[in-house]
Amino acid sequence: MASESEKIRESILASAHAEAEEIKTKSRAEAAAEREQMLRDLQQQIADLAVLAAERILGHELSSPAEQRRMVDNFIAGELK
């Protein structure tokens, strides 16, 4: 009888340990994914602030990619003279 109850106890402990490890692994993965998303969000905010600062310095809006490209081309052309 004691042997059977010991087997049940060991089985329950093993199952609980496996479940705990699974929860830890999942939590680590979720934390890593959240961290990556926060970094992407932060990079986007930094880029937005850089564009805003450039717009204020230049005195006009750089909303379109074509306008941004034109400004970069003009800058490069001016630097190469």
mmCIF file of C-alpha atoms in Angstrom:
data_model
loop_
_atom_site.group_PDB
_atom_site.id
_atom_site.type_symbol
_atom_site.label_atom_id
_atom_site.label_comp_id
_atom_site.label_asym_id
_atom_site.label_seq_id
_atom_site.Cartn_x
_atom_site.Cartn_y
_atom_site.Cartn_z
ATOM 1 C CA MET A 1 0.000 0.000 0.000
ATOM 2 C CA ALA A 2 2.774 2.430 0.910
ATOM 3 C CA SER A 3 4.532 1.591 -2.336
ATOM 4 C CA GLU A 4 1.455 2.426 -4.397
ATOM 5 C CA SER A 5 0.901 5.739 -2.604
ATOM 6 C CA GLU A 6 4.596 6.574 -3.056
ATOM 7 C CA LYS A 7 4.247 5.977 -6.817
ATOM 8 C CA ILE A 8 1.200 8.247 -6.925
ATOM 9 C CA ARG A 9 3.064 10.907 -4.952
ATOM 10 C CA GLU A 10 6.060 10.718 -7.298
ATOM 11 C CA SER A 11 3.769 10.904 -10.325
ATOM 12 C CA ILE A 12 2.000 13.979 -8.967
ATOM 13 C CA LEU A 13 5.311 15.656 -8.129
ATOM 14 C CA ALA A 14 6.740 14.892 -11.566
ATOM 15 C CA SER A 15 3.630 16.256 -13.244
ATOM 16 C CA ALA A 16 3.702 19.415 -11.127
ATOM 17 C CA HIS A 17 7.396 19.920 -11.854
ATOM 18 C CA ALA A 18 6.846 19.517 -15.606
ATOM 19 C CA GLU A 19 3.946 21.964 -15.514
ATOM 20 C CA ALA A 20 6.009 24.490 -13.549
ATOM 21 C CA GLU A 21 8.843 24.246 -16.081
ATOM 22 C CA GLU A 22 6.374 24.741 -18.931
ATOM 23 C CA ILE A 23 4.950 27.832 -17.233
ATOM 24 C CA LYS A 24 8.449 29.260 -16.674
ATOM 25 C CA THR A 25 9.423 28.633 -20.290
ATOM 26 C CA LYS A 26 6.240 30.252 -21.575
ATOM 27 C CA SER A 27 6.675 33.233 -19.243
ATOM 28 C CA ARG A 28 10.248 33.778 -20.421
ATOM 29 C CA ALA A 29 9.138 33.670 -24.058
ATOM 30 C CA GLU A 30 6.318 36.137 -23.404
ATOM 31 C CA ALA A 31 8.669 38.482 -21.546
ATOM 32 C CA ALA A 32 11.167 38.352 -24.411
ATOM 33 C CA ALA A 33 8.422 39.076 -26.956
ATOM 34 C CA GLU A 34 7.165 42.023 -24.896
ATOM 35 C CA ARG A 35 10.701 43.357 -24.584
ATOM 36 C CA GLU A 36 11.215 43.153 -28.343
ATOM 37 C CA GLN A 37 7.915 44.954 -28.951
ATOM 38 C CA MET A 38 8.863 47.677 -26.475
ATOM 39 C CA LEU A 39 12.212 48.128 -28.240
ATOM 40 C CA ARG A 40 10.473 48.409 -31.623
ATOM 41 C CA ASP A 41 8.043 50.956 -30.171
ATOM 42 C CA LEU A 42 10.914 52.928 -28.670
ATOM 43 C CA GLN A 43 12.811 52.923 -31.967
ATOM 44 C CA GLN A 44 9.708 54.224 -33.745
ATOM 45 C CA GLN A 45 9.270 56.969 -31.161
ATOM 46 C CA ILE A 46 12.919 57.976 -31.549
ATOM 47 C CA ALA A 47 12.545 58.075 -35.334
ATOM 48 C CA ASP A 48 9.376 60.176 -35.021
ATOM 49 C CA LEU A 49 11.143 62.603 -32.685
ATOM 50 C CA ALA A 50 14.115 62.847 -35.041
ATOM 51 C CA VAL A 51 11.828 63.697 -37.962
ATOM 52 C CA LEU A 52 9.962 66.227 -35.831
ATOM 53 C CA ALA A 53 13.240 67.849 -34.791
ATOM 54 C CA ALA A 54 14.428 67.950 -38.401
ATOM 55 C CA GLU A 55 11.131 69.505 -39.490
ATOM 56 C CA ARG A 56 11.475 72.225 -36.860
ATOM 57 C CA ILE A 57 15.076 72.904 -37.837
ATOM 58 C CA LEU A 58 14.281 72.987 -41.557
ATOM 59 C CA GLY A 59 11.049 74.901 -41.087
ATOM 60 C CA HIS A 60 8.795 72.603 -43.073
ATOM 61 C CA GLU A 61 7.137 69.220 -42.932
ATOM 62 C CA LEU A 62 8.868 66.021 -44.049
ATOM 63 C CA SER A 63 5.755 63.876 -44.166
ATOM 64 C CA SER A 64 6.180 62.162 -47.500
ATOM 65 C CA PRO A 65 8.986 59.761 -48.365
ATOM 66 C CA ALA A 66 9.558 61.740 -51.570
ATOM 67 C CA GLU A 67 10.080 64.942 -49.570
ATOM 68 C CA GLN A 68 12.440 63.150 -47.206
ATOM 69 C CA ARG A 69 14.387 61.746 -50.145
ATOM 70 C CA ARG A 70 14.585 65.169 -51.813
ATOM 71 C CA MET A 71 15.978 66.707 -48.623
ATOM 72 C CA VAL A 72 18.575 63.940 -48.276
ATOM 73 C CA ASP A 73 19.579 64.302 -51.928
ATOM 74 C CA ASN A 74 19.909 68.081 -51.547
ATOM 75 C CA PHE A 75 21.993 67.654 -48.422
ATOM 76 C CA ILE A 76 24.304 65.143 -50.089
ATOM 77 C CA ALA A 77 24.633 67.320 -53.178
ATOM 78 C CA GLY A 78 25.544 70.289 -50.977
ATOM 79 C CA GLU A 79 28.116 68.270 -49.040
ATOM 80 C CA LEU A 80 29.800 67.055 -52.230
ATOM 81 C CA LYS A 81 30.403 70.580 -53.570
#
